Amino acid sequence: MAMIASSGLAQGAADASAGQAERSPFVRTTELLAPYQPAKPLITLSVGEPQHPVPDFVGPVLAKHTAEFGRYPMAKGIEPFRRAVATWLGSRFQLPRPVDPESEVLVLNGSREGLFFAAITAARYVAPRKGRPAVLMPNPFYPAYGAGARAAGCEQIYLPTTLANGFLPDLDAIDEATWARTVAFFIASPANPQGSVASRAYFTRLKQLADRFGFIILSDECYSEIYTREAPGSMLECAGPDFSNVVAFQSLSKRSNLPGMRVGFAAGDRKFLAAFLELRNVAAPQVPVPLQHVAVAAYGDEAHVEENRRLYRIKFDFADQILGNRYGYKRPAGGFCVWLDVADRGGDEETTVRLYRDAGVRVIPGSYLARPQNDGSNPGAGYIRLALVSDSESTAEAMHRLVETLG
């Protein structure tokens, strides 16, 4: 049974460690590398910021709707946006029934803020817990999960995602007492950083646990459209006819190469979304109406998404050729990240410095993306993450330099 970690245990030294771990992993990486200068022209693979071209329709749609920047947007989102999302979900996934755009879709200012505010909503929404309310999340994890749990006043419980458990949280490692005080469970599929994808059986089991113990599943699916072989599924496919206790989060950042536009959505359990909207009406950032119209066009077009996948496929083909079986490399099932084991090359921090200083390749230490477990181990330690977001030539060059430097 894998060990889980809690933010409420070992408060002494753990508090100092958690304080450092709660900082932005990108800021920490910048500080780590500050004393050094790259020996070669820099190639950045540390930030998961898509660099493929912005779709051609974005400019014309914005121009057509420019006057609507003069309106305060509704927190719920405009009806054409919600209808476009519902239609896309129905065509992309095998849902138990069509999503109702009126009550089961909300616009988000990117998925990050939605995930953050959803944890706060879950803590208010669920029935009283047996003990201190807890939010469960994979470890490593997207920092917004932990920030949301902390803001909600909940205990953060970190579930190590390792090679041994397929880089997904081990549901059997969680005891009934912990389930009984859980208010929300964050799941990312495809996972960031490892690219693992949950099976239908995994989603079904998680849904059964949510129904039994009355917590909300917050399913981060922003990488679902980035894959090179088989299309990942959605938690909504296994959520039952009323989508109860399940909310899926999506974003156009990865799917449509629009990270700066900050448009996404939440879809699922209508009762939870009604409570979510109440909080959003007073606290969350609204999404400008012209950007929602761009999203309508984006969710109505798959050609640019197919082209996006083609470009990533080229880069993963390069990774297969250049990295081979080194560093535990395995082509991920989804997403655009590569998770490399460099424990025998000096560890993640030392390797990150070495690649930056000697090869001009910027990556991110895996330990910065995770939290220490109760036994002191860090499931991200010994790994580095590469985001294959640059053009194929630069990406291939970076991987060649990596192999030449690390051996």
Tab-separated table of N, CA and C in Angstrom, residues 222-282:
chain	number	residue	atom	x	y	z
A	222	CYS	N	-7.694	19.228	-19.003
A	222	CYS	CA	-7.270	20.254	-19.962
A	222	CYS	C	-6.314	19.714	-21.020
A	223	TYR	N	-5.704	18.531	-20.786
A	223	TYR	CA	-4.804	17.942	-21.775
A	223	TYR	C	-5.488	16.873	-22.630
A	224	SER	N	-6.799	16.732	-22.528
A	224	SER	CA	-7.485	15.602	-23.170
A	224	SER	C	-7.362	15.593	-24.690
A	225	GLU	N	-7.125	16.754	-25.283
A	225	GLU	CA	-7.058	16.814	-26.752
A	225	GLU	C	-5.637	16.706	-27.288
A	226	ILE	N	-4.658	16.547	-26.385
A	226	ILE	CA	-3.270	16.379	-26.811
A	226	ILE	C	-2.893	14.916	-26.606
A	227	TYR	N	-2.896	14.164	-27.680
A	227	TYR	CA	-2.527	12.754	-27.634
A	227	TYR	C	-2.023	12.377	-29.024
A	228	THR	N	-1.236	11.335	-29.076
A	228	THR	CA	-0.656	10.951	-30.367
A	228	THR	C	-1.170	9.601	-30.853
A	229	ARG	N	-1.963	8.927	-30.035
A	229	ARG	CA	-2.484	7.622	-30.442
A	229	ARG	C	-3.973	7.509	-30.123
A	230	GLU	N	-4.312	7.211	-28.889
A	230	GLU	CA	-5.705	6.955	-28.520
A	230	GLU	C	-6.277	8.123	-27.739
A	231	ALA	N	-7.494	8.546	-28.106
A	231	ALA	CA	-8.126	9.692	-27.445
A	231	ALA	C	-8.498	9.352	-26.006
A	232	PRO	N	-8.047	10.153	-25.022
A	232	PRO	CA	-8.420	9.909	-23.624
A	232	PRO	C	-9.914	10.106	-23.402
A	233	GLY	N	-10.455	9.406	-22.410
A	233	GLY	CA	-11.852	9.578	-22.040
A	233	GLY	C	-12.034	10.690	-21.029
A	234	SER	N	-13.281	10.869	-20.603
A	234	SER	CA	-13.633	11.906	-19.626
A	234	SER	C	-14.311	11.277	-18.420
A	235	MET	N	-14.097	11.879	-17.259
A	235	MET	CA	-14.801	11.451	-16.059
A	235	MET	C	-16.312	11.548	-16.257
A	236	LEU	N	-16.769	12.469	-17.092
A	236	LEU	CA	-18.205	12.624	-17.332
A	236	LEU	C	-18.810	11.390	-17.973
A	237	GLU	N	-18.016	10.615	-18.683
A	237	GLU	CA	-18.533	9.411	-19.327
A	237	GLU	C	-18.985	8.377	-18.301
A	238	CYS	N	-18.424	8.457	-17.098
A	238	CYS	CA	-18.714	7.479	-16.049
A	238	CYS	C	-19.478	8.104	-14.891
A	239	ALA	N	-20.102	9.257	-15.133
A	239	ALA	CA	-20.718	10.028	-14.052
A	239	ALA	C	-22.192	9.705	-13.843
A	240	GLY	N	-22.756	8.801	-14.640
A	240	GLY	CA	-24.160	8.467	-14.477
A	240	GLY	C	-25.073	9.479	-15.141
A	241	PRO	N	-26.363	9.202	-15.171
A	241	PRO	CA	-27.298	10.038	-15.936
A	241	PRO	C	-27.497	11.446	-15.408
A	242	ASP	N	-27.145	11.693	-14.141
A	242	ASP	CA	-27.311	13.048	-13.601
A	242	ASP	C	-25.982	13.759	-13.352
A	243	PHE	N	-24.857	13.099	-13.711
A	243	PHE	CA	-23.511	13.665	-13.518
A	243	PHE	C	-23.252	14.045	-12.061
A	244	SER	N	-23.935	13.419	-11.124
A	244	SER	CA	-23.815	13.813	-9.719
A	244	SER	C	-22.408	13.575	-9.195
A	245	ASN	N	-21.936	14.515	-8.400
A	245	ASN	CA	-20.628	14.463	-7.735
A	245	ASN	C	-19.448	14.527	-8.699
A	246	VAL	N	-19.687	14.925	-9.930
A	246	VAL	CA	-18.607	14.990	-10.925
A	246	VAL	C	-18.648	16.330	-11.647
A	247	VAL	N	-17.494	17.001	-11.700
A	247	VAL	CA	-17.344	18.209	-12.502
A	247	VAL	C	-16.044	18.089	-13.282
A	248	ALA	N	-16.130	18.277	-14.596
A	248	ALA	CA	-14.947	18.239	-15.458
A	248	ALA	C	-14.546	19.659	-15.823
A	249	PHE	N	-13.224	19.874	-15.935
A	249	PHE	CA	-12.671	21.190	-16.247
A	249	PHE	C	-11.874	21.093	-17.546
A	250	GLN	N	-12.109	22.063	-18.417
A	250	GLN	CA	-11.421	22.103	-19.693
A	250	GLN	C	-10.923	23.519	-19.967
A	251	SER	N	-10.004	23.626	-20.921
A	251	SER	CA	-9.406	24.912	-21.266
A	251	SER	C	-9.038	24.908	-22.744
A	252	LEU	N	-9.025	26.092	-23.345
A	252	LEU	CA	-8.569	26.222	-24.724
A	252	LEU	C	-7.063	26.430	-24.818
A	253	SER	N	-6.387	26.545	-23.672
A	253	SER	CA	-4.949	26.814	-23.694
A	253	SER	C	-4.191	25.758	-24.472
A	254	LYS	N	-4.434	24.491	-24.159
A	254	LYS	CA	-3.703	23.403	-24.811
A	254	LYS	C	-4.383	22.986	-26.100
A	255	ARG	N	-5.683	22.785	-26.050
A	255	ARG	CA	-6.425	22.304	-27.223
A	255	ARG	C	-6.272	23.209	-28.438
A	256	SER	N	-6.338	24.525	-28.205
A	256	SER	CA	-6.374	25.474	-29.319
A	256	SER	C	-5.210	26.448	-29.334
A	257	ASN	N	-4.160	26.188	-28.542
A	257	ASN	CA	-2.978	27.054	-28.492
A	257	ASN	C	-3.333	28.490	-28.128
A	258	LEU	N	-4.190	28.648	-27.112
A	258	LEU	CA	-4.637	29.979	-26.700
A	258	LEU	C	-4.414	30.180	-25.195
A	259	PRO	N	-3.168	29.977	-24.717
A	259	PRO	CA	-2.929	30.105	-23.274
A	259	PRO	C	-3.170	31.514	-22.745
A	260	GLY	N	-2.998	32.524	-23.590
A	260	GLY	CA	-3.173	33.896	-23.132
A	260	GLY	C	-4.606	34.377	-23.191
A	261	MET	N	-5.499	33.585	-23.779
A	261	MET	CA	-6.882	34.029	-23.897
A	261	MET	C	-7.664	33.799	-22.610
A	262	ARG	N	-7.258	32.790	-21.824
A	262	ARG	CA	-7.864	32.500	-20.528
A	262	ARG	C	-9.359	32.205	-20.645
A	263	VAL	N	-9.704	31.175	-21.399
A	263	VAL	CA	-11.087	30.727	-21.491
A	263	VAL	C	-11.130	29.214	-21.313
A	264	GLY	N	-12.011	28.781	-20.430
A	264	GLY	CA	-12.237	27.367	-20.216
A	264	GLY	C	-13.653	27.167	-19.729
A	265	PHE	N	-13.942	25.964	-19.232
A	265	PHE	CA	-15.289	25.726	-18.718
A	265	PHE	C	-15.274	24.625	-17.673
A	266	ALA	N	-16.343	24.614	-16.871
A	266	ALA	CA	-16.644	23.523	-15.961
A	266	ALA	C	-17.985	22.949	-16.383
A	267	ALA	N	-18.111	21.616	-16.349
A	267	ALA	CA	-19.357	20.971	-16.750
A	267	ALA	C	-19.605	19.768	-15.861
A	268	GLY	N	-20.889	19.526	-15.548
A	268	GLY	CA	-21.226	18.360	-14.754
A	268	GLY	C	-22.371	18.601	-13.798
A	269	ASP	N	-22.210	18.160	-12.569
A	269	ASP	CA	-23.227	18.174	-11.528
A	269	ASP	C	-23.889	19.556	-11.413
A	270	ARG	N	-25.185	19.620	-11.770
A	270	ARG	CA	-25.867	20.916	-11.826
A	270	ARG	C	-26.052	21.544	-10.444
A	271	LYS	N	-26.249	20.729	-9.415
A	271	LYS	CA	-26.419	21.296	-8.076
A	271	LYS	C	-25.117	21.917	-7.580
A	272	PHE	N	-24.018	21.216	-7.830
A	272	PHE	CA	-22.724	21.789	-7.440
A	272	PHE	C	-22.448	23.054	-8.250
A	273	LEU	N	-22.727	23.022	-9.554
A	273	LEU	CA	-22.451	24.188	-10.392
A	273	LEU	C	-23.298	25.390	-9.989
A	274	ALA	N	-24.500	25.152	-9.478
A	274	ALA	CA	-25.319	26.265	-8.986
A	274	ALA	C	-24.639	26.925	-7.786
A	275	ALA	N	-24.090	26.115	-6.880
A	275	ALA	CA	-23.354	26.666	-5.742
A	275	ALA	C	-22.061	27.334	-6.201
A	276	PHE	N	-21.416	26.737	-7.184
A	276	PHE	CA	-20.181	27.280	-7.758
A	276	PHE	C	-20.454	28.657	-8.360
A	277	LEU	N	-21.580	28.793	-9.062
A	277	LEU	CA	-21.947	30.070	-9.678
A	277	LEU	C	-22.203	31.140	-8.613
A	278	GLU	N	-22.794	30.765	-7.496
A	278	GLU	CA	-23.028	31.733	-6.422
A	278	GLU	C	-21.716	32.346	-5.956
A	279	LEU	N	-20.687	31.512	-5.768
A	279	LEU	CA	-19.379	32.028	-5.373
A	279	LEU	C	-18.753	32.843	-6.488
A	280	ARG	N	-18.856	32.349	-7.701
A	280	ARG	CA	-18.242	33.043	-8.832
A	280	ARG	C	-18.868	34.421	-9.056
A	281	ASN	N	-20.135	34.544	-8.763
A	281	ASN	CA	-20.816	35.828	-8.961
A	281	ASN	C	-20.237	36.946	-8.110
A	282	VAL	N	-19.594	36.595	-7.007
A	282	VAL	CA	-19.060	37.624	-6.120
A	282	VAL	C	-17.543	37.619	-6.031
